[in-house]
């Protein structure tokens, strides 16, 4: 089994097939990225990428809202979190609220979350409100930054269709050829 990585922005698409799923692949691929911003889905490898390359993260709001919705379906107290996250994101997208106010609303969710009983909800809040607090609203300051990683998700769609039709690659060379062709076509 190999992993397909996609690195996509408005101008370039690069697909890489690798056995590793850790931070080594994006670190080797991207190198130093001081001053650049990558949109990520909170996969732990990206935290190491930030430390090693200097890239900043914008956490994908589509993933955040999906995660908070999943929590809300299983834990009644998480319904408040999901509702507030949807509201905050909508206000952030409007562009009429200052980043400091948005972060204050995130802090209020964290304060209320201290009384929650669900460890899964608390873990989610710690990730969002503490670990990735500064990574939530980079898109507010910079209109070139997307608020979601939908570009990368859409980029993977072609590879998924190819995999389903062909039942996957039969060899590493075949997988690499597919990745090279996808890089050119995208």
C-alpha positions as YAML, in Angstrom:
chain: A
units: angstrom
residues:
- id: 1
  name: UNK
  ca: [0.00, 0.00, 0.00]
- id: 2
  name: UNK
  ca: [1.17, 3.48, -0.90]
- id: 3
  name: UNK
  ca: [-0.18, 6.94, -0.19]
- id: 4
  name: UNK
  ca: [-0.98, 9.55, -2.80]
- id: 5
  name: UNK
  ca: [-0.01, 13.05, -1.75]
- id: 6
  name: UNK
  ca: [-1.20, 16.09, -3.66]
- id: 7
  name: UNK
  ca: [0.32, 19.54, -3.40]
- id: 8
  name: UNK
  ca: [-1.88, 22.00, -5.25]
- id: 9
  name: UNK
  ca: [-2.19, 25.75, -5.52]
- id: 10
  name: UNK
  ca: [-3.69, 28.01, -8.18]
- id: 11
  name: UNK
  ca: [-0.74, 27.48, -10.52]
- id: 12
  name: UNK
  ca: [0.88, 24.10, -9.85]
- id: 13
  name: UNK
  ca: [-0.19, 20.56, -9.00]
- id: 14
  name: UNK
  ca: [2.26, 17.90, -7.85]
- id: 15
  name: UNK
  ca: [1.25, 14.34, -7.01]
- id: 16
  name: UNK
  ca: [3.63, 12.03, -5.19]
- id: 17
  name: UNK
  ca: [3.22, 8.35, -4.40]
- id: 18
  name: UNK
  ca: [5.08, 7.22, -1.29]
- id: 19
  name: UNK
  ca: [4.99, 4.44, 1.25]
- id: 20
  name: UNK
  ca: [5.28, 7.01, 4.05]
- id: 21
  name: UNK
  ca: [2.31, 8.84, 5.51]
- id: 22
  name: UNK
  ca: [4.32, 10.98, 7.93]
- id: 23
  name: UNK
  ca: [5.78, 14.45, 7.70]
- id: 24
  name: UNK
  ca: [8.86, 13.32, 5.74]
- id: 25
  name: UNK
  ca: [7.10, 13.52, 2.38]
- id: 26
  name: UNK
  ca: [5.82, 17.11, 2.60]
- id: 27
  name: UNK
  ca: [9.07, 18.27, 4.23]
- id: 28
  name: UNK
  ca: [11.17, 16.73, 1.44]
- id: 29
  name: UNK
  ca: [8.78, 18.02, -1.23]
- id: 30
  name: UNK
  ca: [8.28, 21.57, 0.01]
- id: 31
  name: UNK
  ca: [11.57, 22.40, 1.70]
- id: 32
  name: UNK
  ca: [11.77, 25.76, 3.44]
- id: 33
  name: UNK
  ca: [8.52, 27.70, 3.23]
- id: 34
  name: UNK
  ca: [8.99, 30.80, 5.40]
- id: 35
  name: UNK
  ca: [6.14, 33.21, 4.86]
- id: 36
  name: UNK
  ca: [3.98, 30.70, 2.96]
- id: 37
  name: UNK
  ca: [0.61, 29.37, 4.12]
- id: 38
  name: UNK
  ca: [-0.70, 25.86, 3.55]
- id: 39
  name: UNK
  ca: [-4.31, 24.84, 4.04]
- id: 40
  name: UNK
  ca: [-4.43, 21.59, 6.02]
- id: 41
  name: UNK
  ca: [-6.91, 19.23, 7.64]
- id: 42
  name: UNK
  ca: [-5.19, 18.99, 11.08]
- id: 43
  name: UNK
  ca: [-3.37, 15.76, 10.18]
- id: 44
  name: UNK
  ca: [-0.58, 15.56, 12.77]
- id: 45
  name: UNK
  ca: [2.20, 15.35, 10.15]
- id: 46
  name: UNK
  ca: [1.46, 18.96, 9.23]
- id: 47
  name: UNK
  ca: [2.39, 20.14, 12.73]
- id: 48
  name: UNK
  ca: [5.91, 18.81, 12.20]
- id: 49
  name: UNK
  ca: [5.90, 20.37, 8.71]
- id: 50
  name: UNK
  ca: [5.23, 23.76, 10.33]
- id: 51
  name: UNK
  ca: [8.15, 23.33, 12.73]
- id: 52
  name: UNK
  ca: [10.60, 22.06, 10.09]
- id: 53
  name: UNK
  ca: [9.82, 24.28, 7.10]
- id: 54
  name: UNK
  ca: [8.47, 27.51, 8.58]
- id: 55
  name: UNK
  ca: [5.18, 27.24, 6.69]
- id: 56
  name: UNK
  ca: [2.08, 28.52, 8.45]
- id: 57
  name: UNK
  ca: [-1.19, 26.59, 8.48]
- id: 58
  name: UNK
  ca: [-4.71, 27.62, 7.66]
- id: 59
  name: UNK
  ca: [-6.94, 24.95, 9.14]
- id: 60
  name: UNK
  ca: [-9.62, 23.77, 6.71]
- id: 61
  name: UNK
  ca: [-13.02, 25.00, 7.86]
- id: 62
  name: UNK
  ca: [-14.89, 22.36, 5.83]
- id: 63
  name: UNK
  ca: [-13.13, 19.69, 7.88]
- id: 64
  name: UNK
  ca: [-13.70, 21.58, 11.14]
- id: 65
  name: UNK
  ca: [-17.41, 21.90, 10.49]
- id: 66
  name: UNK
  ca: [-17.67, 18.24, 9.43]
- id: 67
  name: UNK
  ca: [-15.85, 17.20, 12.62]
- id: 68
  name: UNK
  ca: [-18.00, 19.41, 14.84]
- id: 69
  name: UNK
  ca: [-21.15, 18.08, 13.13]
- id: 70
  name: UNK
  ca: [-20.01, 14.49, 13.75]
- id: 71
  name: UNK
  ca: [-19.47, 15.35, 17.41]
- id: 72
  name: UNK
  ca: [-22.89, 17.01, 17.61]
- id: 73
  name: UNK
  ca: [-24.54, 13.84, 16.32]
- id: 74
  name: UNK
  ca: [-22.98, 11.80, 19.15]
- id: 75
  name: UNK
  ca: [-22.74, 14.23, 22.08]
- id: 76
  name: UNK
  ca: [-25.55, 16.68, 22.93]
- id: 77
  name: UNK
  ca: [-23.14, 19.23, 24.40]
- id: 78
  name: UNK
  ca: [-21.30, 19.38, 21.07]
- id: 79
  name: UNK
  ca: [-24.41, 20.78, 19.37]
- id: 80
  name: UNK
  ca: [-23.50, 24.14, 20.91]
- id: 81
  name: UNK
  ca: [-19.95, 23.84, 19.54]
- id: 82
  name: UNK
  ca: [-21.13, 23.03, 16.03]
- id: 83
  name: UNK
  ca: [-23.70, 25.81, 16.02]
- id: 84
  name: UNK
  ca: [-21.14, 28.38, 17.20]
- id: 85
  name: UNK
  ca: [-18.47, 27.15, 14.76]
- id: 86
  name: UNK
  ca: [-20.91, 27.52, 11.84]
- id: 87
  name: UNK
  ca: [-21.82, 31.03, 12.99]
- id: 88
  name: UNK
  ca: [-18.19, 32.10, 13.46]
- id: 89
  name: UNK
  ca: [-17.19, 30.75, 10.06]
- id: 90
  name: UNK
  ca: [-20.10, 32.52, 8.35]
- id: 91
  name: UNK
  ca: [-19.10, 35.81, 9.99]
- id: 92
  name: UNK
  ca: [-15.45, 35.28, 9.06]
- id: 93
  name: UNK
  ca: [-16.40, 34.64, 5.42]
- id: 94
  name: UNK
  ca: [-18.43, 37.86, 5.34]
- id: 95
  name: UNK
  ca: [-15.24, 39.73, 6.13]
- id: 96
  name: UNK
  ca: [-16.95, 42.33, 8.29]
- id: 97
  name: UNK
  ca: [-15.69, 41.12, 11.68]
- id: 98
  name: UNK
  ca: [-12.14, 41.71, 12.87]
- id: 99
  name: UNK
  ca: [-9.93, 38.71, 13.48]
- id: 100
  name: UNK
  ca: [-9.58, 39.58, 17.19]
- id: 101
  name: UNK
  ca: [-13.36, 39.37, 17.64]
- id: 102
  name: UNK
  ca: [-13.47, 36.00, 15.86]
- id: 103
  name: UNK
  ca: [-10.70, 34.69, 18.13]
- id: 104
  name: UNK
  ca: [-12.59, 36.00, 21.16]
- id: 105
  name: UNK
  ca: [-15.62, 33.96, 20.10]
- id: 106
  name: UNK
  ca: [-13.38, 30.89, 19.79]
- id: 107
  name: UNK
  ca: [-12.11, 31.57, 23.32]
- id: 108
  name: UNK
  ca: [-15.69, 31.72, 24.59]
- id: 109
  name: UNK
  ca: [-16.39, 28.28, 23.13]
- id: 110
  name: UNK
  ca: [-13.31, 26.96, 24.91]
- id: 111
  name: UNK
  ca: [-14.42, 28.47, 28.24]
- id: 112
  name: UNK
  ca: [-17.85, 26.91, 27.99]
- id: 113
  name: UNK
  ca: [-16.29, 23.61, 26.91]
- id: 114
  name: UNK
  ca: [-14.48, 23.25, 30.23]
- id: 115
  name: UNK
  ca: [-17.73, 22.04, 31.77]
- id: 116
  name: UNK
  ca: [-18.38, 19.44, 29.04]
- id: 117
  name: UNK
  ca: [-18.28, 15.77, 30.00]
- id: 118
  name: UNK
  ca: [-17.36, 14.24, 26.64]
- id: 119
  name: UNK
  ca: [-13.61, 13.69, 26.29]
- id: 120
  name: UNK
  ca: [-13.96, 13.66, 22.49]
- id: 121
  name: UNK
  ca: [-15.54, 17.11, 22.52]
- id: 122
  name: UNK
  ca: [-12.89, 18.39, 24.93]
- id: 123
  name: UNK
  ca: [-10.13, 16.96, 22.72]
- id: 124
  name: UNK
  ca: [-11.64, 18.67, 19.66]
- id: 125
  name: UNK
  ca: [-11.87, 21.98, 21.52]
- id: 126
  name: UNK
  ca: [-8.27, 21.70, 22.75]
- id: 127
  name: UNK
  ca: [-7.13, 21.12, 19.17]
- id: 128
  name: UNK
  ca: [-9.14, 24.02, 17.76]
- id: 129
  name: UNK
  ca: [-9.16, 26.56, 20.56]
- id: 130
  name: UNK
  ca: [-5.63, 26.01, 21.86]
- id: 131
  name: UNK
  ca: [-3.32, 24.10, 19.50]
- id: 132
  name: UNK
  ca: [-4.61, 25.63, 16.25]
- id: 133
  name: UNK
  ca: [-6.14, 28.87, 17.51]
- id: 134
  name: UNK
  ca: [-3.77, 31.03, 15.46]
- id: 135
  name: UNK
  ca: [-4.36, 28.89, 12.36]
- id: 136
  name: UNK
  ca: [-8.12, 29.44, 12.09]
- id: 137
  name: UNK
  ca: [-8.37, 32.84, 10.44]
- id: 138
  name: UNK
  ca: [-5.33, 33.40, 8.21]
- id: 139
  name: UNK
  ca: [-7.79, 33.66, 5.30]
- id: 140
  name: UNK
  ca: [-9.32, 36.73, 6.96]
- id: 141
  name: UNK
  ca: [-6.00, 38.60, 6.78]
- id: 142
  name: UNK
  ca: [-4.99, 37.32, 3.36]
- id: 143
  name: UNK
  ca: [-7.62, 36.99, 0.60]
- id: 144
  name: UNK
  ca: [-5.22, 34.75, -1.39]
- id: 145
  name: UNK
  ca: [-5.58, 32.03, 1.27]
- id: 146
  name: UNK
  ca: [-8.51, 29.65, 0.96]
- id: 147
  name: UNK
  ca: [-10.53, 28.86, 4.07]
- id: 148
  name: UNK
  ca: [-10.82, 25.20, 3.03]
- id: 149
  name: UNK
  ca: [-8.60, 22.56, 1.45]
- id: 150
  name: UNK
  ca: [-11.27, 21.85, -1.17]
- id: 151
  name: UNK
  ca: [-8.77, 22.49, -3.97]
- id: 152
  name: UNK
  ca: [-6.67, 19.52, -2.75]
- id: 153
  name: UNK
  ca: [-9.77, 17.39, -2.15]
- id: 154
  name: UNK
  ca: [-11.00, 18.06, -5.70]
- id: 155
  name: UNK
  ca: [-7.52, 17.26, -6.97]
- id: 156
  name: UNK
  ca: [-7.67, 13.82, -5.35]
- id: 157
  name: UNK
  ca: [-11.05, 13.05, -6.90]
- id: 158
  name: UNK
  ca: [-9.48, 12.15, -10.27]
- id: 159
  name: UNK
  ca: [-7.04, 9.76, -8.62]
- id: 160
  name: UNK
  ca: [-9.84, 8.09, -6.66]
- id: 161
  name: UNK
  ca: [-11.88, 7.55, -9.83]
- id: 162
  name: UNK
  ca: [-8.84, 6.11, -11.60]
- id: 163
  name: UNK
  ca: [-8.17, 3.79, -8.65]
- id: 164
  name: UNK
  ca: [-11.77, 2.57, -8.57]
- id: 165
  name: UNK
  ca: [-11.90, 1.90, -12.30]
- id: 166
  name: UNK
  ca: [-8.53, 0.13, -12.44]
- id: 167
  name: UNK
  ca: [-8.62, -1.51, -8.98]
- id: 168
  name: UNK
  ca: [-5.43, 0.37, -8.13]
- id: 169
  name: UNK
  ca: [-1.94, 0.25, -9.53]
- id: 170
  name: UNK
  ca: [-0.29, -3.11, -9.98]
- id: 171
  name: UNK
  ca: [3.20, -1.78, -9.29]
- id: 172
  name: UNK
  ca: [5.04, 1.16, -7.76]
- id: 173
  name: UNK
  ca: [6.10, 2.22, -11.28]
- id: 174
  name: UNK
  ca: [2.46, 2.23, -12.37]
- id: 175
  name: UNK
  ca: [1.47, 4.32, -9.35]
- id: 176
  name: UNK
  ca: [4.29, 6.79, -10.03]
- id: 177
  name: UNK
  ca: [3.29, 7.05, -13.69]
- id: 178
  name: UNK
  ca: [-0.27, 7.83, -12.62]
- id: 179
  name: UNK
  ca: [1.02, 10.49, -10.18]
- id: 180
  name: UNK
  ca: [3.19, 12.05, -12.93]
- id: 181
  name: UNK
  ca: [0.30, 12.12, -15.40]
- id: 182
  name: UNK
  ca: [-2.03, 13.65, -12.81]
- id: 183
  name: UNK
  ca: [0.61, 16.32, -12.05]
- id: 184
  name: UNK
  ca: [0.79, 17.27, -15.73]
- id: 185
  name: UNK
  ca: [-2.95, 17.15, -16.33]
- id: 186
  name: UNK
  ca: [-3.91, 19.14, -13.25]
...
